[in-house]
XYZ file of C-alpha atoms in Angstrom:
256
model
C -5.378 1.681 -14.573
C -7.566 2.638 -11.889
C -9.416 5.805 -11.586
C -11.599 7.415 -8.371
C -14.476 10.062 -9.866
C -16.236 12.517 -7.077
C -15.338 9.548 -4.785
C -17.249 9.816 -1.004
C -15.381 7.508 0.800
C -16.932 6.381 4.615
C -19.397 4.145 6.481
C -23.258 3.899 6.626
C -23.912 7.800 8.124
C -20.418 8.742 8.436
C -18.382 10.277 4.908
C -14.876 10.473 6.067
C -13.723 11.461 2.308
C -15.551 13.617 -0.099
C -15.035 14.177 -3.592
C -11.652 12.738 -4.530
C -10.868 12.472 -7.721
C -7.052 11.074 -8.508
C -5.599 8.010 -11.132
C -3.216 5.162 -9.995
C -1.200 4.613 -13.055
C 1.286 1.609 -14.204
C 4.994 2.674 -13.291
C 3.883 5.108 -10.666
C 4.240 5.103 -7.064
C 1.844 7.517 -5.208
C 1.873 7.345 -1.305
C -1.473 8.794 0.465
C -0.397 11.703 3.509
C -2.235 13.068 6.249
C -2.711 13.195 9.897
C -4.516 10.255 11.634
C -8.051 10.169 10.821
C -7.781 11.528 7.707
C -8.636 8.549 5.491
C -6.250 7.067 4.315
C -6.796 3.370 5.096
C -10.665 3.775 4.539
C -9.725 5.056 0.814
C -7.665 1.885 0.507
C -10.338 0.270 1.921
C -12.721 1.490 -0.809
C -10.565 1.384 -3.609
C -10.231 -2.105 -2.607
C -13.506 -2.953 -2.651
C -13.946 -3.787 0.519
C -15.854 -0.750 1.483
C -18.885 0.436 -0.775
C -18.137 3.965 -2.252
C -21.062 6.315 -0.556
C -21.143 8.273 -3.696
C -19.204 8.507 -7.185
C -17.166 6.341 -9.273
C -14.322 3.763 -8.906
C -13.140 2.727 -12.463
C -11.014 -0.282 -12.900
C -9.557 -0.468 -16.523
C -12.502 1.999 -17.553
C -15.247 -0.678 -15.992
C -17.007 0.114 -12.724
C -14.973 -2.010 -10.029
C -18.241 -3.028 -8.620
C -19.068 -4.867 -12.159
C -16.397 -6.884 -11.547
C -16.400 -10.136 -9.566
C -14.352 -10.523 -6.294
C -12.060 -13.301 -8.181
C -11.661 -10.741 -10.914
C -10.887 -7.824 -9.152
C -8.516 -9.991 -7.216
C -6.100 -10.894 -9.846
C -5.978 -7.148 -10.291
C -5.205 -5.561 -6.749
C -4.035 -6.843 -3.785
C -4.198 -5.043 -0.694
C -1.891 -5.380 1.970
C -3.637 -3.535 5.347
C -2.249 -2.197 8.400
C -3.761 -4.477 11.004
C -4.351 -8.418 10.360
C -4.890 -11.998 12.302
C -2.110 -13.890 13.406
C -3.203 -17.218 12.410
C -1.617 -20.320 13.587
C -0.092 -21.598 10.459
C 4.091 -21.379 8.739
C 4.565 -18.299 7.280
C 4.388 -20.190 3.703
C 0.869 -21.375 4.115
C -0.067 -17.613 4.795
C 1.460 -16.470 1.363
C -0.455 -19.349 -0.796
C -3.627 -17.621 0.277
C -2.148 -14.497 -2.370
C -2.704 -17.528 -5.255
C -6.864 -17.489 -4.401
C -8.053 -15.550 -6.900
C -6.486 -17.950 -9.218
C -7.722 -21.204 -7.770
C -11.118 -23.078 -7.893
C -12.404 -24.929 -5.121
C -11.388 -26.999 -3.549
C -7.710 -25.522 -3.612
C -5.138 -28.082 -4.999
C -1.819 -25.438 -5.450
C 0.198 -26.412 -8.545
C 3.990 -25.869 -9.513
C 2.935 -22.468 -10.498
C 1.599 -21.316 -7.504
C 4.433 -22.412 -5.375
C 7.010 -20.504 -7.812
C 5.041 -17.533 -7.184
C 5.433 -17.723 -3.154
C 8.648 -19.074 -3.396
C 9.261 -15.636 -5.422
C 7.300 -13.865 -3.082
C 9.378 -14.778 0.188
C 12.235 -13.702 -1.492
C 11.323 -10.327 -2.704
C 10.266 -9.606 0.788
C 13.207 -11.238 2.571
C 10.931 -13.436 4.214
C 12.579 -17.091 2.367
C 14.322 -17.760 6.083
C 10.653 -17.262 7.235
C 8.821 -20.202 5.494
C 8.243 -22.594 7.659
C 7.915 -20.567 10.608
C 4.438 -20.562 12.432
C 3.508 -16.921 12.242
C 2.520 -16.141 16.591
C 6.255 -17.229 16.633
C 7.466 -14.061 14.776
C 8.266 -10.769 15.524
C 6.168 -7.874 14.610
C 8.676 -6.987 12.053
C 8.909 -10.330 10.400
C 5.231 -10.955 9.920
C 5.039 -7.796 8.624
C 7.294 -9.097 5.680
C 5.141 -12.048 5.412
C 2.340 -10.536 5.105
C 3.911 -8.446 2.058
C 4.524 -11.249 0.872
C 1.863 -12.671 0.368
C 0.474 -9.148 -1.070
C 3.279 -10.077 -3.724
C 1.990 -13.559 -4.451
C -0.911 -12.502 -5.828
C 0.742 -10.862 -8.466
C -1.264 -8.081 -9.043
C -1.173 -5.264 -10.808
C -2.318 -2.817 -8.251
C -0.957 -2.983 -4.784
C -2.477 -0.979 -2.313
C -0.437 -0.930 1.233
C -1.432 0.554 4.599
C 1.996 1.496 6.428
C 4.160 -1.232 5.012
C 6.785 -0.539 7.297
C 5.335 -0.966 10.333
C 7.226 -2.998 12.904
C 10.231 -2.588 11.010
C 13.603 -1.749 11.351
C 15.125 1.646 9.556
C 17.132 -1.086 7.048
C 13.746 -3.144 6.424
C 11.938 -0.013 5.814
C 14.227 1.188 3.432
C 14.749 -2.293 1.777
C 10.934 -2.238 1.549
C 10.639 1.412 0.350
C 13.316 0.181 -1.904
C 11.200 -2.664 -3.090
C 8.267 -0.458 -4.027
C 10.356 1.267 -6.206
C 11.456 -1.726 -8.434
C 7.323 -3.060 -8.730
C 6.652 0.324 -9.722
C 9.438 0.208 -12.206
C 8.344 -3.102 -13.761
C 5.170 -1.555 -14.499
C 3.117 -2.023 -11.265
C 0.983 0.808 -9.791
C 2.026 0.844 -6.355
C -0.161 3.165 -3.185
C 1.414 3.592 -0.005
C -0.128 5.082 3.049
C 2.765 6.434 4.473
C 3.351 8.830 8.454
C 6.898 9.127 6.983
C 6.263 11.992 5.318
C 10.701 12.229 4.719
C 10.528 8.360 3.235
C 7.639 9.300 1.051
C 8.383 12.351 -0.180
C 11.753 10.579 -1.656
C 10.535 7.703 -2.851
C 6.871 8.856 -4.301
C 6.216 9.930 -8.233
C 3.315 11.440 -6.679
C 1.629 12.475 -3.052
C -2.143 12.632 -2.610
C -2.581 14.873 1.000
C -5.443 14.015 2.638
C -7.316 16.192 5.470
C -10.097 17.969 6.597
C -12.574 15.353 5.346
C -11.043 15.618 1.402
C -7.973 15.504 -1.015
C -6.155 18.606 -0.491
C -3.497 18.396 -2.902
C -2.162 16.301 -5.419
C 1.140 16.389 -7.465
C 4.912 15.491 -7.633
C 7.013 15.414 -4.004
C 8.317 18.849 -5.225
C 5.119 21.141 -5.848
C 3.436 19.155 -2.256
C 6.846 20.358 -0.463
C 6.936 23.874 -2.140
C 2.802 24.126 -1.610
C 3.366 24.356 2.532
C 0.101 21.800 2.766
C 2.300 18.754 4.273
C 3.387 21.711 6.975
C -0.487 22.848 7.235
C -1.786 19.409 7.800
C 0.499 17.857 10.300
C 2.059 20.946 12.138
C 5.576 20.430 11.585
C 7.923 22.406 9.464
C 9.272 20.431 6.650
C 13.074 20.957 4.933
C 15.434 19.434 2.775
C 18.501 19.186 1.905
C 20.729 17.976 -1.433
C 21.903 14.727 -1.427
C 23.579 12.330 -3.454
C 20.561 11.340 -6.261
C 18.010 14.436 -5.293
C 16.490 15.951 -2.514
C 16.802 14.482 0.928
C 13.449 15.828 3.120
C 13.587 16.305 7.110
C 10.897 17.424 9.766
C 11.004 19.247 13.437
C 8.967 20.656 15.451
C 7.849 24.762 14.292
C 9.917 27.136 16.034
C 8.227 28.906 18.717
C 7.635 32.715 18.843
């Protein structure tokens, strides 16, 4: 379990998130709203260590995360973010960096390792991928290599900055889709998510971010009923019943 206290979340002289407090728990999906700028990929950032929180606590199974070594915290979360290098290597040699934190040096992979990315590929439909060099790929498919190799490291904590970028309304969903299922099997799963519709469905919990803070937390029902996601982003938000719950849509506010 991982747990933010008071959390300032920024850069040297700049706070971009005060005082967030909020758990990611095992089973759970929780997908992080708000306008552009709010924060949401530099509390990612923080809460995967690669940002120093400016003030309060980040708790990783009750230790501080900064007690814990890089390696360590590694087999723990894995962070997929929203913009990456397009190194010139196959799309399999990308995903065996996800088996790191479990490797000395120099890196010799074992039978292990390559059973993990082989399972990795095919939980994010990237198997037909493998031995593609990655500036060869679209957008869209080196977007589901890069998940992959979030997957490889077999975490579990995965954090993910706008996992469907570059994709295609059926990869989205299937990825959406995906979420659900490492959530299921006991993962805690963050997505930063501009589909408010897609997260709102999917999420066990939203976390709305704005004006420089957390401005509500709780289930895709109480943030809908609240009017904050409608606040925030200046759009009116409705829904309507579908088959298996609540299916959520968005326009433009009416004039006059």
């Amino acid at each position: 379990m991982l747990e933010l206290r008071n959390l300032t979340a920024g850069y040297p002289g700049l706070a971009v998130l005060e005082g967030v407090s909020l758990t990611l728990r095992p089973g759970r999906v929780l997908a992080l709203l708000g306008p552009n700028g709010c924060g949401k990929s530099t509390l990612l950032r923080t809460v995967s260590g690669l940002l120093a929180p400016l003030a309060g606590e980040i708790l990783l199974d009750g230790r501080a995360l900064e007690d814990w070594s890089p390696r360590e915290a590694a087999r723990k979360i894995a962070y997929l973010p929203q913009s990456r290098t397009v190194p010139n290597i196959t799309a399999r040699r990308l995903v065996l960096h996800g088996r790191f934190p479990y490797l000395s040096y120099p890196r010799r992979y074992g039978p292990s390792d390559r059973a993990a990315v082989d399972r990795a590929l095919e939980a994010a439909d990237a198997g037909d991928l493998a031995d593609r060099f990655l500036p060869e790929l679209s957008g869209g498919q080196r977007q589901k290599v890069y998940l992959a190799m979030a997957l490889a490291q077999e975490t579990e904590i995965l954090l993910m900055d706008e996992p469907t970028t570059y994709l295609d309304i059926r990869h989205q969903l299937e990825t959406l889709a995906l979420t659900r299922r490492l959530a299921d099997s006991g993962r805690a799963v963050v997505l930063a998510l501009h589909d408010l519709c897609l997260a709102l469905t999917l999420a066990d919990e939203a976390a709305v971010l704005g004006e420089g803070r957390l401005l509500a937390l709780g289930g895709p029902e109480e943030i809908y009923q609240s009017g904050v996601l409608e606040r925030v982003m200046g759009v009116r938000l409705g829904r309507t019943a579908g088959e298996g719950g609540w299916r959520y849509f968005c326009e433009l506010p009416r004039e006059g």
